Short mmCIF file of C-alpha atoms and ligand atoms in Angstrom, two decimals:
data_model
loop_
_atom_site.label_atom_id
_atom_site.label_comp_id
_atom_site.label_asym_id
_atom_site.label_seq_id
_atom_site.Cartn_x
_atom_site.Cartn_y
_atom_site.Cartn_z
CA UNK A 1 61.12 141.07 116.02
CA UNK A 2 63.11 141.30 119.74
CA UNK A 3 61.73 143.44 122.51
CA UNK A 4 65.01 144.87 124.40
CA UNK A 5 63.17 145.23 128.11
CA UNK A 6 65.09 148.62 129.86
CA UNK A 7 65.04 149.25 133.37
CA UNK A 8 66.50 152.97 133.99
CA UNK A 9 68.14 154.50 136.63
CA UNK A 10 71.33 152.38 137.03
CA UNK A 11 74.94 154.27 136.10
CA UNK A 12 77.23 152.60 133.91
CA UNK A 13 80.67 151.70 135.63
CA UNK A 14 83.57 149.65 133.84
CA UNK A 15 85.40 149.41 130.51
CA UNK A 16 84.15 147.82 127.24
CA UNK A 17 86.51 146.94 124.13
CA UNK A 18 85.02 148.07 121.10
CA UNK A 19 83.80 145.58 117.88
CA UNK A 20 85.31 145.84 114.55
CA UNK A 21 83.67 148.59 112.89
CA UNK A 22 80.73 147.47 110.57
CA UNK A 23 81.13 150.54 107.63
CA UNK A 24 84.88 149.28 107.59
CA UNK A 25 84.15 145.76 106.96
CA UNK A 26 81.53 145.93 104.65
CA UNK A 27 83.86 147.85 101.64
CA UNK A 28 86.84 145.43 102.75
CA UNK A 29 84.61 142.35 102.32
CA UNK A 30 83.33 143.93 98.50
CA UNK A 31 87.21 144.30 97.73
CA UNK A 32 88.07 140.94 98.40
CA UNK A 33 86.74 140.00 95.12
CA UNK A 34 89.29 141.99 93.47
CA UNK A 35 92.13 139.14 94.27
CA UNK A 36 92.01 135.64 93.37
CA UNK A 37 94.12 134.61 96.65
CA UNK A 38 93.27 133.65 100.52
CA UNK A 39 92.37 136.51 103.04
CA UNK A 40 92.29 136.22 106.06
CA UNK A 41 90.09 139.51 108.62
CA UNK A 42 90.41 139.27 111.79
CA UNK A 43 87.87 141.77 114.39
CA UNK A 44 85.15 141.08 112.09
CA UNK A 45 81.82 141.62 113.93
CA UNK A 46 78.99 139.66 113.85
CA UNK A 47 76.45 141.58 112.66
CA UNK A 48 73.56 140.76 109.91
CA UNK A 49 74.91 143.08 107.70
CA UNK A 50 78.35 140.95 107.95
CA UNK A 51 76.50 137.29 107.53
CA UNK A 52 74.58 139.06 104.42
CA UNK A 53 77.87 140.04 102.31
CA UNK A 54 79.26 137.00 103.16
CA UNK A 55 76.36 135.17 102.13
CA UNK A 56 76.51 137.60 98.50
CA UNK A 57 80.42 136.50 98.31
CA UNK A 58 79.43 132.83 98.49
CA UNK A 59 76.57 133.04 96.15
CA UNK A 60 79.52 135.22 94.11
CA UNK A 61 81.45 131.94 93.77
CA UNK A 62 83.95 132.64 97.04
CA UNK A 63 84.29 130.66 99.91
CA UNK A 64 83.56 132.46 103.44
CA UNK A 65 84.50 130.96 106.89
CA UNK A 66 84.04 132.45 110.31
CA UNK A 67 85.69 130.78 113.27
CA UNK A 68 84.65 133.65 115.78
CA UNK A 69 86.24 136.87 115.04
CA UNK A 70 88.35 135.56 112.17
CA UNK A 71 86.80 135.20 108.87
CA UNK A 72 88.53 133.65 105.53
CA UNK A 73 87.53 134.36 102.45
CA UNK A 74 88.88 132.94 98.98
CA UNK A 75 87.67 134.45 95.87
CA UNK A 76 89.47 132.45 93.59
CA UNK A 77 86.10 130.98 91.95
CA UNK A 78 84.01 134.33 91.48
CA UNK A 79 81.47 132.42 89.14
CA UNK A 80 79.18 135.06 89.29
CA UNK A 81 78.27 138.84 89.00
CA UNK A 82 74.50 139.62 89.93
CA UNK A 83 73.78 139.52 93.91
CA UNK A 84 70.02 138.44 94.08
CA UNK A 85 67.54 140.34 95.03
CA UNK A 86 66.69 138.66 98.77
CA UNK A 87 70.08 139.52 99.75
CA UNK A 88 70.55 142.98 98.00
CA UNK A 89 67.13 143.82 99.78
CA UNK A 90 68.28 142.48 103.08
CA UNK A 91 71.29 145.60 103.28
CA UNK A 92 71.18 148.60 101.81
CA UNK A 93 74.64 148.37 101.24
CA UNK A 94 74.84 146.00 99.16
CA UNK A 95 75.63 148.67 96.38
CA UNK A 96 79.77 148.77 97.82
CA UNK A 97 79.67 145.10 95.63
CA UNK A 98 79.36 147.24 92.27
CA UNK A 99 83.14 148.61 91.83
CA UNK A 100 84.19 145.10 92.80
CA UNK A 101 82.21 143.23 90.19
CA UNK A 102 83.20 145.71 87.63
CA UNK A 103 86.99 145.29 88.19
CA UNK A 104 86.61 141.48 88.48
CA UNK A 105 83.97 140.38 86.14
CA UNK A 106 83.60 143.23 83.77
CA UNK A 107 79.62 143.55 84.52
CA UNK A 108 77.17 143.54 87.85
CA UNK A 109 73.73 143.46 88.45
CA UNK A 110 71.79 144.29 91.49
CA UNK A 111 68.61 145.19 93.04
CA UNK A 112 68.79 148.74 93.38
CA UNK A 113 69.22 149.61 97.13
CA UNK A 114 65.22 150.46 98.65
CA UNK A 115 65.01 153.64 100.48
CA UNK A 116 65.07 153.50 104.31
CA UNK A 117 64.02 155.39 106.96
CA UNK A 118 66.50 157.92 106.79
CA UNK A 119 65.05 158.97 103.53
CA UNK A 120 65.83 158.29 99.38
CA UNK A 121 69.17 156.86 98.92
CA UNK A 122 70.39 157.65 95.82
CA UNK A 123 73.33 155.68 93.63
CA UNK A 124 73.63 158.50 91.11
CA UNK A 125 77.52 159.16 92.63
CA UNK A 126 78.04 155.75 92.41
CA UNK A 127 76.76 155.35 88.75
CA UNK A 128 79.02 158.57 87.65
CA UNK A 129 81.95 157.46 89.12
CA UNK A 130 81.66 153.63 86.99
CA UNK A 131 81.02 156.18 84.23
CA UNK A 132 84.31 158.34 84.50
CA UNK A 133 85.92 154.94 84.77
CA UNK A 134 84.60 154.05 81.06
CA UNK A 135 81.24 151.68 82.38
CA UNK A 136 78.01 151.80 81.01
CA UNK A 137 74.74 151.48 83.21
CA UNK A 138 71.41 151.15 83.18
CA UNK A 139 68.36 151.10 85.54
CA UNK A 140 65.63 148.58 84.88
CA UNK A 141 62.69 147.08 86.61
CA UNK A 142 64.41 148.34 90.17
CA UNK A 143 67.72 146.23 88.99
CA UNK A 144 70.92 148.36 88.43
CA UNK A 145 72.98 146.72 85.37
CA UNK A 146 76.59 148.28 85.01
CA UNK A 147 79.43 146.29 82.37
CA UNK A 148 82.42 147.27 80.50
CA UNK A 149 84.81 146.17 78.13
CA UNK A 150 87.86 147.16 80.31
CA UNK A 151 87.84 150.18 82.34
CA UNK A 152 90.08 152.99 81.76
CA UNK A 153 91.57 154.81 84.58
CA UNK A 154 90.53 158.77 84.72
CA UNK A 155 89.61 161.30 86.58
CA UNK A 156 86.45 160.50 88.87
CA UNK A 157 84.87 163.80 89.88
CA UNK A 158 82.10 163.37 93.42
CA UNK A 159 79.94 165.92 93.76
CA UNK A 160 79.48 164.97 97.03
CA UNK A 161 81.88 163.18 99.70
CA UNK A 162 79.65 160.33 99.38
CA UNK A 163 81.22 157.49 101.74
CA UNK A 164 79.89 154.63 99.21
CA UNK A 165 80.47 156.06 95.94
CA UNK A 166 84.13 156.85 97.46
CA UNK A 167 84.91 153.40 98.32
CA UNK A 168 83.55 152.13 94.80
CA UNK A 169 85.48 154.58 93.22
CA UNK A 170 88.42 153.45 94.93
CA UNK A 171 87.94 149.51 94.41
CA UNK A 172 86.60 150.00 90.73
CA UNK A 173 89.68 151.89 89.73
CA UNK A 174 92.36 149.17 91.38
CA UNK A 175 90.25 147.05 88.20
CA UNK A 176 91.14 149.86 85.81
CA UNK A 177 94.01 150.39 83.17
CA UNK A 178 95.85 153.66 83.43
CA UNK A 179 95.79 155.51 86.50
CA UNK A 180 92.75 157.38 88.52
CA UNK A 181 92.04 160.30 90.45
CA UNK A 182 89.16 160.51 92.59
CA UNK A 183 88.23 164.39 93.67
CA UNK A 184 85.65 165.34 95.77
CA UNK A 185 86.53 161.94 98.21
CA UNK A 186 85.03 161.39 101.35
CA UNK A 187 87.52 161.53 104.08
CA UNK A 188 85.81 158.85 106.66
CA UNK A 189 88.25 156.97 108.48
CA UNK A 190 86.91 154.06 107.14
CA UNK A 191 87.69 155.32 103.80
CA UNK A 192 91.89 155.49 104.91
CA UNK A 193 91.47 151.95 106.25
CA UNK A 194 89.75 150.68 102.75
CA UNK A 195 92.76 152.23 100.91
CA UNK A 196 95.09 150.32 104.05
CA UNK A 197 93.40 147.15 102.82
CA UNK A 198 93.85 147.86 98.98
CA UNK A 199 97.27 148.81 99.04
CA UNK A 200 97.61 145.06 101.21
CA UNK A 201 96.36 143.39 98.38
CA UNK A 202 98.50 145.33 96.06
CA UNK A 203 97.47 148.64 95.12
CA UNK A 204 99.51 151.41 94.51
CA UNK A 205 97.19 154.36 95.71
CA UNK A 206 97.32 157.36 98.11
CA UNK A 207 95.41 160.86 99.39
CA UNK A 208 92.26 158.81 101.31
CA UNK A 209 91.51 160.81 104.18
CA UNK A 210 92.04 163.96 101.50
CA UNK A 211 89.50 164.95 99.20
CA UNK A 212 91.85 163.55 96.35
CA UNK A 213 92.25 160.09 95.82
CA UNK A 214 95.27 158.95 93.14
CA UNK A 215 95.11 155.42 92.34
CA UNK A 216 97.76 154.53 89.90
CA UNK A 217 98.04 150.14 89.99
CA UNK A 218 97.23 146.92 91.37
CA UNK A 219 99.22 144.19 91.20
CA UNK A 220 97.25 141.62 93.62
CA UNK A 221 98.90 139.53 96.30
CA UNK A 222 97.67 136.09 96.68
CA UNK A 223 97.52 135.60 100.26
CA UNK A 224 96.54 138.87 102.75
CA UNK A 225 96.50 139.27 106.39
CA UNK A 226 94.06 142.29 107.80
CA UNK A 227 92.70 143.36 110.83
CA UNK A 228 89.46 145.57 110.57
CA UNK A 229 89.53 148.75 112.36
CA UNK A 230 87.20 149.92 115.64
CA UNK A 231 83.71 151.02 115.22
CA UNK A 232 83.30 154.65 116.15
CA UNK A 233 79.93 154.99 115.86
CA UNK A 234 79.96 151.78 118.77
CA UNK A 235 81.56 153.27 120.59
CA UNK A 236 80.29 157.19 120.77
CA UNK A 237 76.89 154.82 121.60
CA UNK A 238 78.37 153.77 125.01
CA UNK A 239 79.62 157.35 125.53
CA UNK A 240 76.76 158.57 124.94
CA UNK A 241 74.78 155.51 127.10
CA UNK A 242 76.65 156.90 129.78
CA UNK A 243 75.93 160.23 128.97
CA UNK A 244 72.43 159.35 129.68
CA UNK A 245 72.55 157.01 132.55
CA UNK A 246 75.36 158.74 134.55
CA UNK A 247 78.84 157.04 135.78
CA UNK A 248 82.24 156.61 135.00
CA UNK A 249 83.15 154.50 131.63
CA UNK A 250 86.03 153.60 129.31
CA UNK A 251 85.84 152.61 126.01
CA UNK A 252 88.91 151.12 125.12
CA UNK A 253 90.46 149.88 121.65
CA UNK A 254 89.68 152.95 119.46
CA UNK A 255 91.47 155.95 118.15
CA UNK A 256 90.30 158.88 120.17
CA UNK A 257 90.50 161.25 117.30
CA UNK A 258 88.14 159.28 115.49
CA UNK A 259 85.19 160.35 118.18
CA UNK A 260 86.36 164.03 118.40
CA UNK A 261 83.59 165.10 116.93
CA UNK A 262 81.12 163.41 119.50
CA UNK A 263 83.38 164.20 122.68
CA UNK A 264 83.67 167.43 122.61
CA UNK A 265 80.19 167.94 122.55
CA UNK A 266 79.81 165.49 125.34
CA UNK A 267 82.62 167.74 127.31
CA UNK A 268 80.66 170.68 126.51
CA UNK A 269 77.75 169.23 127.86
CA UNK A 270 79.31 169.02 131.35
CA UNK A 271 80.42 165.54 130.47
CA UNK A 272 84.41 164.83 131.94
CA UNK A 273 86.38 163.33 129.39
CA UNK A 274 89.93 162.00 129.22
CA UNK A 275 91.35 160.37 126.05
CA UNK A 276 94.39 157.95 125.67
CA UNK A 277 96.17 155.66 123.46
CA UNK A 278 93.38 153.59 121.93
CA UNK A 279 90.94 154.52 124.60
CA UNK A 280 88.47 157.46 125.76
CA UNK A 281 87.07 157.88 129.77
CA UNK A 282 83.58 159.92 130.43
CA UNK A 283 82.15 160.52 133.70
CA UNK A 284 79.04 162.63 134.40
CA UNK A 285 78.22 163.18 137.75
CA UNK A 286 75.45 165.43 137.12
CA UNK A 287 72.61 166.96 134.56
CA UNK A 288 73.89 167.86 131.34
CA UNK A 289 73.63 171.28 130.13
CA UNK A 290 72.03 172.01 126.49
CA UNK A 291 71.93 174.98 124.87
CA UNK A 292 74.83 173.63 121.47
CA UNK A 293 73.37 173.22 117.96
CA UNK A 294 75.35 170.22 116.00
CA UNK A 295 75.02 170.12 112.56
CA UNK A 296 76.08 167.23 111.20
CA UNK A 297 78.52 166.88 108.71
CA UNK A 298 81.31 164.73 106.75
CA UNK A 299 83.97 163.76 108.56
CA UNK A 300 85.68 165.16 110.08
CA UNK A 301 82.44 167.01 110.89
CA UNK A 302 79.82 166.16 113.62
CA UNK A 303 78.70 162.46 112.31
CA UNK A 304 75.22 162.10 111.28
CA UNK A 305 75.02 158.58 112.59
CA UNK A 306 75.63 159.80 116.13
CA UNK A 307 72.95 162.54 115.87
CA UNK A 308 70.09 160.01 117.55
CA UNK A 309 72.79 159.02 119.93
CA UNK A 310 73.49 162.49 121.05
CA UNK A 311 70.08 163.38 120.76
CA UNK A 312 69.52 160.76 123.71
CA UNK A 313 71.68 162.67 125.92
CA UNK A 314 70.27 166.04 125.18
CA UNK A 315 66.72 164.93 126.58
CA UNK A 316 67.42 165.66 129.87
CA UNK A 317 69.77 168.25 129.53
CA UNK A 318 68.97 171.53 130.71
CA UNK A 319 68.30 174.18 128.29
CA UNK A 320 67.62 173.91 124.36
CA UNK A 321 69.74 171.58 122.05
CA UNK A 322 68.82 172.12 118.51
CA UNK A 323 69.93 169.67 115.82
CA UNK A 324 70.35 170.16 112.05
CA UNK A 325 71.04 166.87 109.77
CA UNK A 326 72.43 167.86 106.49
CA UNK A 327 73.15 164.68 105.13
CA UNK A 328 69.55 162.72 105.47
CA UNK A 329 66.56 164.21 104.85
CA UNK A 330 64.74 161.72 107.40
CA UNK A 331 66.67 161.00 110.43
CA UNK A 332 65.15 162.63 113.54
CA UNK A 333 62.15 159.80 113.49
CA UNK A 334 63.18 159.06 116.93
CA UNK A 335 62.40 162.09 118.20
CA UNK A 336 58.92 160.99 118.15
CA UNK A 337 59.28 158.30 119.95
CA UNK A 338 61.54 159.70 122.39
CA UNK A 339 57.94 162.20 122.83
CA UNK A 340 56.34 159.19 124.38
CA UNK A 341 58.94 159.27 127.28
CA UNK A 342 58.09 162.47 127.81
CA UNK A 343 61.06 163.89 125.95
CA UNK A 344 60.47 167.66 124.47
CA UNK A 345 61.44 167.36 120.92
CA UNK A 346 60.04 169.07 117.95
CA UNK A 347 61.07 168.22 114.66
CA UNK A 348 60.85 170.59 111.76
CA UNK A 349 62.21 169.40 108.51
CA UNK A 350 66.02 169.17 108.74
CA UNK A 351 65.88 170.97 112.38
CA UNK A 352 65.14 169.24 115.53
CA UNK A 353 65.36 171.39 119.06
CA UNK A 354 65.24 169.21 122.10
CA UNK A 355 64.48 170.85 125.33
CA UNK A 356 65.86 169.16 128.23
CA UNK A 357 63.06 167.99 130.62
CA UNK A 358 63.75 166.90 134.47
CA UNK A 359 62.81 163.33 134.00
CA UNK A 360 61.83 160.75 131.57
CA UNK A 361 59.58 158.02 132.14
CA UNK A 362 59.75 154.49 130.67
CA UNK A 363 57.61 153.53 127.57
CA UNK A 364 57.03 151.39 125.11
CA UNK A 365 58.62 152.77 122.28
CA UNK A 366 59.90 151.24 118.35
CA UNK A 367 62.90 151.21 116.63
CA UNK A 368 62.83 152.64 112.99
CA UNK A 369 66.33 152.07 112.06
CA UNK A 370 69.44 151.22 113.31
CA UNK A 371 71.32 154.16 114.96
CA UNK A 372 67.55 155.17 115.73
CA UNK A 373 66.99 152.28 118.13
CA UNK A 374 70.32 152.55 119.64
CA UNK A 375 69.33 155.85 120.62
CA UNK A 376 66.00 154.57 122.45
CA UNK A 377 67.80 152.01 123.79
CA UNK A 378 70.26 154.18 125.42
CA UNK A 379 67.27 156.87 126.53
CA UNK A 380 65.59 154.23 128.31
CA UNK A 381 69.22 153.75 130.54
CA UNK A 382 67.90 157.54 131.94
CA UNK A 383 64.18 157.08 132.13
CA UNK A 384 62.68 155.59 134.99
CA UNK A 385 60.65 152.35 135.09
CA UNK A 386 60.93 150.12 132.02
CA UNK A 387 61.18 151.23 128.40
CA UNK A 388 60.55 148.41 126.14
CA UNK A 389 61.75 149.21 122.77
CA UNK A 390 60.32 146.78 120.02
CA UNK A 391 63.47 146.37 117.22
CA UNK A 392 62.15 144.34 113.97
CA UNK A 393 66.22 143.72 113.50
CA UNK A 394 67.83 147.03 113.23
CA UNK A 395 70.12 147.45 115.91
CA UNK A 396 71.27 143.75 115.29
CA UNK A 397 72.75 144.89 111.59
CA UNK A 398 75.27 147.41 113.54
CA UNK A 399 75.92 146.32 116.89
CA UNK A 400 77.02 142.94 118.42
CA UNK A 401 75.63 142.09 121.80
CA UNK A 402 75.09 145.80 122.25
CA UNK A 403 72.97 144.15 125.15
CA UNK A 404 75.96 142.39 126.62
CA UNK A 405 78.34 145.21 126.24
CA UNK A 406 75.96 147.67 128.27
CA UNK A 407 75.17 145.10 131.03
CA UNK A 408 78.55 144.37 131.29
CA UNK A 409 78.61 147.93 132.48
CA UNK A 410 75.87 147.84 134.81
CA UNK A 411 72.58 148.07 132.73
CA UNK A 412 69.55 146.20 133.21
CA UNK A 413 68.51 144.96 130.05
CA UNK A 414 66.96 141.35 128.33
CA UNK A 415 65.97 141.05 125.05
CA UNK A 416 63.18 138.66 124.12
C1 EPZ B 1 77.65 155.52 104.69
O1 EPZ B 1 76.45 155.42 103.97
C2 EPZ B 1 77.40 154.77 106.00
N1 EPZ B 1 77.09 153.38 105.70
C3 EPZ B 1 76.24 155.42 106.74
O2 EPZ B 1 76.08 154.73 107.99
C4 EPZ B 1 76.59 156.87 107.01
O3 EPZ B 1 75.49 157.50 107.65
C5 EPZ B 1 76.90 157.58 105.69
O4 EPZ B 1 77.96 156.88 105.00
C6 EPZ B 1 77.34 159.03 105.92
O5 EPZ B 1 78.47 159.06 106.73
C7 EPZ B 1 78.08 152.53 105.38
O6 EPZ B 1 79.25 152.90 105.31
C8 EPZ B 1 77.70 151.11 105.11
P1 EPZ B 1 76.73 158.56 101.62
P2 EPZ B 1 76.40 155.87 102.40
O7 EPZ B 1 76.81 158.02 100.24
O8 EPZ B 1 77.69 155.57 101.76
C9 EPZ B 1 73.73 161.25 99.16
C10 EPZ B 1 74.94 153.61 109.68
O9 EPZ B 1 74.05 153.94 110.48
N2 EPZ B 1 74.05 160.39 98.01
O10 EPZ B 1 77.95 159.20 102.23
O11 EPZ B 1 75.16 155.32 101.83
C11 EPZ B 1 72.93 160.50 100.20
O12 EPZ B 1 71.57 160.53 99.89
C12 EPZ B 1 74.83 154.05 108.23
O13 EPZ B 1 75.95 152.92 109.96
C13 EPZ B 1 73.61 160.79 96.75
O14 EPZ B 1 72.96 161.83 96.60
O15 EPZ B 1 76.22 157.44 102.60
C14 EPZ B 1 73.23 161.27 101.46
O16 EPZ B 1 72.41 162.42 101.50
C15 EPZ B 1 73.62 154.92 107.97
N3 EPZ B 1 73.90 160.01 95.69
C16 EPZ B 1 74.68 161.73 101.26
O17 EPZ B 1 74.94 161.59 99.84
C17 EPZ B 1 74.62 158.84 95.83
O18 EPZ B 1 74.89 158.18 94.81
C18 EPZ B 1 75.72 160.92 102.01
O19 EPZ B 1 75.50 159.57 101.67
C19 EPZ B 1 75.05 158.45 97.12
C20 EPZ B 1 74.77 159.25 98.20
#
C-alpha cells in the first residue's frame, strides 16, 4: 500500500520521454516462448506487470535478465506449461501466455484471470479462437486447461475486436500447420507491433492494424533484436496531467497518431496542441470548456483506458461532459472518488456526465485500479491543498516512476 501525497496548484512545464508501452510488452514477452533462440527487448518498462511475466517465463523453463531497460530472454528450456496460480492471480493478463503454450508445448493451464474492477473479464474469445485453431479446453475448479495434438491453421472468427484474444490468435496460429485467418481483429497499435515482433522471429503474417489477420508460417530465428514501442496510454496521462494542472508540456518519443483520439478532445477542450515527429506539445492557459460526450471505443476510437484520464480534466471544465464506456461495464469508479474533491459527477450505468465545477479541493481519496488512480493522481495536480490518494499497487503495474516523470515537470508529489 503507497500513499502518493499531492499538493495542487503548480503548472507542469518541460518535456518527458515516454516508457515502453506496457500492453506492447506483455504479448511480446508471451511470444517469446514460441522460439527456442536468444532475444534481446530493449525499452522494456519496469512495471509489476513486467517482473510478473518474467517471473511466469522463468518458472516456464526460460531464462530472463534485466540490466535496466534491456531485458534477455532465452526460451530454449520451456520445461513447463501451467503458470501457477500466485502469479496468474497477480495480472490479469496472464491469459496472453495461452496461444504461446499451445504453439510451444501443445497444452496450458492457468488460473482463470479474476474479475477486476472494471467489471467480468471474460476469455470466451480467447477459448474460440484455440478452438478454430483445432484445441480443446476446459474450465475447472477456476483453472483454464487448453491442449492439442497439433493445431491446424483456419479461419479464426472474433466476435469482438478483443485486444487479448487478437494477440493469442495471432501467436497461437505462428504454432499452427496450414495457414490462418483471423477476422474480426482488433486494430490496437500494439496489435501491428506484436505482428512487427512475430514476423522478427520469423513469421510470415500480415493485415494487423485491419480487421483481417492472414498468418500463413513461421520459420523461427534463433537470435532476435526488438525494441518495444511507446506507451500511449503514458503518455495521454501527462497530457491530460497538464490538462488539469495548466502549463506548457511535451511528450516526446511517441507517434502522435497513436493519441489522436485523446488530443483532439483535449484541443476541443480549449487545450493548444501541436504534434511532431515522435512528439506532441499542449498548453492550456485557461479553464477548459465541457460540453463533448466521448464514447469510448476500439481503436482507432476514443480509448477506454484514457476515459478516467480525461475524465480528470473535465472536472473543472465549464459546462457538461458526459461519458459513455462501451467496452467495460465498471469503469467510472473514480468518479466517486473524484465526488470527495468536490467534483460533480454522476454515474449511471454505462453513462457518466461530469459538470465542471470552479474549484476542487484536496482529499483523501483511493485508487481502485490502475488507469483509475492515475486519474486521481492527476486531479489532485488541479485541486488545491493536498490530495492523498491511497494506491494498494495499481498504478505501479502500468506506470514507471509516474511520480518522477510528473515532478520532473513541476509537480509536488512523494509517495510513502
Ligand atoms: C486490453 O485488455 C488492455 N490490456 C486493456 O488495458 C484495454 O483496456 C483493453 O485491451 C481494451 O483496449 C492489455 O493489453 C494487457 P479486450 P483485454 O479483450 O485484452 C470483452 C490497461 O489499463 N471480452 O479488448 O483484456 C471484455 O469483457 C488495461 O492498460 C469478452 O467478452 O481487453 C471487454 O468488454 C485495462 N470475451 C471487451 O471484450 C473475451 O474473451 C474488450 O476486452 C475477451 C474480452
Amino acid at each position: 500500500m503507497s500513499i502518493w501525497r499531492v499538493q495542487g496548484g503548480y503548472p507542469l512545464e518541460g518535456s518527458v520521454t515516454i516508457q515502453g508501452a506496457k500492453n506492447a510488452v506483455l504479448p511480446v514477452l508471451a511470444a517469446c516462448i514460441l522460439t527456442d533462440g536468444e532475444i534481446e527487448l530493449t525499452n522494456v518498462p519496469v512495471l509489476r506487470d513486467v517482473e510478473a511475466s518474467l517471473e511466469i517465463l522463468r518458472r516456464l523453463g526460460c531464462t530472463a535478465e534485466r540490466q535496466g531497460d534491456v531485458v534477455t530472454l532465452d526460451c530454449r528450456q520451456v520445461t513447463g506449461s501451467a503458470i501457477p496460480g500466485e502469479l496468474a492471480g497477480q495480472m490479469r493478463s496472464s491469459v496472453i501466455f495461452l496461444g504461446a503454450l499451445l504453439a510451444r508445448c501443445g497444452q496450458a493451464r492457468l488460473a482463470l484471470p479474476g474479475g477486476c474492477a472494471l467489471g467480468p473479464r471474460p476469455v470466451d474469445l480467447h477459448l474460440a479462437a484455440m478452438e478454430a485453431l483445432g484445441a480443446h479446453t476446459q474450465i475447472a475448479d477456476g483453472e483454464l486447461l487448453c491442449w492439442a495434438d497439433g493445431l491446424a491453421g483456419g479461419v479464426i472468427p472474433l466476435e469482438k475486436p478483443s485486444v487479448g484474444a487478437t494477440e493469442n490468435a495471432m501467436i497461437a496460429a505462428c504454432g499452427a500447420k496450414g495457414a490462418s485467418v483471423i477476422t474480426g481483429a482488433a486494430q490496437e497499435p500494439e496489435i501491428v507491433h506484436l505482428q512487427g515482433f512475430l514476423r522478427a522471429l520469423g513469421a510470415d503474417m500480415d493485415g494487423a492494424g485491419t480487421s483481417v489477420i492472414t498468418v500463413r508460417g513461421f520459420k523461427p530465428v534463433r537470435r532476435v533484436g526488438w525494441r518495444i514501442m511507446p506507451d500511449r496510454i503514458a503518455a495521454a496521462t501527462v497530457l491530460c496531467a497538464c490538462a488539469c494542472a495548466g502549463g506548457d508540456v511535451e511528450v516526446r518519443g511517441l507517434e502522435p497518431a497513436h493519441v489522436a483520439a485523446v488530443t483532439r478532445p483535449l484541443e476541443d477542450m480549449g487545450a493548444r496542441l501541436e504534434s511532431g515527429t515522435g512528439r506532441v506539445r499542449i498548453r492550456c492557459a485557461r479553464r477548459l470548456r465541457g460540453g463533448q460526450t466521448l464514447i469510448t471505443a476500439p481503436y482507432p476510437g476514443f480509448p477506454t483506458d484514457a476515459q478516467p484520464l480525461l475524465m480528470a480534466a473535465a472536472l473543472k471544465a465549464e459546462g457538461v461532459t458526459t461519458f459513455v464506456e462501451t467496452i467495460f461495464s465498471d469503469r467510472f469508479r473514480q468518479g466517486a472518488e473524484m465526488a470527495r474533491l468536490g467534483a460533480d459527477v454522476r454515474v449511471a450505468g454505462r453513462v457518466a456526465s461530469v459538470t465542471g465545477v470552479e474549484r476542487l479541493c484536496g482529499a483523501p481519496v483511493l485508487a481502485e485500479d490502475l488507469r483509475g488512480g492515475a486519474s486521481l493522481i492527476i486531479a489532485g495536480l488541479g485541486a488545491e491543498g493536498q490530495t492523498d490518494v491511497t494506491d494498494p499497487g495499481h498504478v505501479a503495474r502500468g506506470y514507471e516512476r509516474l511520480d518522477e516523470t510528473l515532478s520532473a515537470l513541476g509537480a509536488h508529489i512523494a509517495i510513502t
